[in-house]
Short mmCIF file of C-alpha atoms in Angstrom, two decimals:
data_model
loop_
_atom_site.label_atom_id
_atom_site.label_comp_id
_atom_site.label_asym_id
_atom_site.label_seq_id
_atom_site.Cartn_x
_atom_site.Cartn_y
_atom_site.Cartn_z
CA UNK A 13 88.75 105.95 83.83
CA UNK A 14 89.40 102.28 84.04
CA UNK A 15 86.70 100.01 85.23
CA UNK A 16 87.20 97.85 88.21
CA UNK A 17 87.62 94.13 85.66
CA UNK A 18 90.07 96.59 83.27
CA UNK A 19 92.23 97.79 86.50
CA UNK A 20 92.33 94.18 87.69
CA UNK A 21 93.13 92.83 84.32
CA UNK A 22 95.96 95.33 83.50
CA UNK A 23 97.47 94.85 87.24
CA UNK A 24 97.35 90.61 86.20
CA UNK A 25 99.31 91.41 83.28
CA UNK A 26 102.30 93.93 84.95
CA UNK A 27 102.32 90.76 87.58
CA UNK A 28 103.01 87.75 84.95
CA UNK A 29 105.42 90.13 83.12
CA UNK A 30 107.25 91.42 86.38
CA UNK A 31 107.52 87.79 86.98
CA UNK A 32 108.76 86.74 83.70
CA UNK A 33 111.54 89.29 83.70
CA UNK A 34 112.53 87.75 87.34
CA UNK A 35 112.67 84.59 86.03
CA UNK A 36 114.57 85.43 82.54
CA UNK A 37 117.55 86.80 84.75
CA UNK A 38 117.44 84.52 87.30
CA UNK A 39 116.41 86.43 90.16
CA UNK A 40 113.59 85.80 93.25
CA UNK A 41 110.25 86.48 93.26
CA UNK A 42 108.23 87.31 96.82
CA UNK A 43 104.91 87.20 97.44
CA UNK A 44 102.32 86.34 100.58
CA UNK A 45 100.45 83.09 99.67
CA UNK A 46 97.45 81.59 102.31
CA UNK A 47 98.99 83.80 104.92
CA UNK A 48 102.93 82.97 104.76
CA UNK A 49 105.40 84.35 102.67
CA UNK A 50 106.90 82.85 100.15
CA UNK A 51 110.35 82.75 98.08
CA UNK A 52 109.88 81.35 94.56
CA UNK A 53 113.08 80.82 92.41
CA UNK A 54 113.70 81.49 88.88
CA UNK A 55 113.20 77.46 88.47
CA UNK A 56 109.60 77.49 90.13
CA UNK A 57 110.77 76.12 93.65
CA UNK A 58 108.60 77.50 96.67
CA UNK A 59 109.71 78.18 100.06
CA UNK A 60 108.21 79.49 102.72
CA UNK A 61 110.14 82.19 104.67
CA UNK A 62 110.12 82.03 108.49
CA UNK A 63 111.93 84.50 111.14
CA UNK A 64 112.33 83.89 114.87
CA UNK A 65 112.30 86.24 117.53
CA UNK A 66 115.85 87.40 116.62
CA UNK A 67 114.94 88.18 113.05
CA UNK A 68 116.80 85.43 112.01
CA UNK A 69 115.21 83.75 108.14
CA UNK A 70 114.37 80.13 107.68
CA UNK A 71 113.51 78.88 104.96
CA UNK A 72 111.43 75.87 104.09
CA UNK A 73 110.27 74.29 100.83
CA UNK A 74 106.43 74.92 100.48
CA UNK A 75 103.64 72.60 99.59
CA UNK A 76 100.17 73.93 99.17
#
């Protein structure tokens, strides 16, 4: 059985590869960030995803 620091470390590792392979063929990567979600884009570029009432997206570039 894996201990808690092993679990973390091997779930830090599928993350930065998962995210590697995103941004090798170009694609999106999603994630929740200080409570808002956020686009990033194969280049690094943040945005922060917004929906109104209808559902409709928004997007916004993101600044910590």
């Amino acid at each position: 059985m894996l201990s808690r620091e092993q679990l973390q470390e091997a779930l830090k590792k599928a993350y930065e590869y998962a995210r590697k392979q995103a941004k090798e063929s170009g694609a999106s990567i999603y994630y929740i960030k200080n409570d808002k979600r956020i686009r990033e884009d194969a280049n690094g570029n943040q945005f922060e995803l917004i929906y109104n009432a209808d559902g409709k997206r928004r997007e916004i570039e993101y600044h910590e």
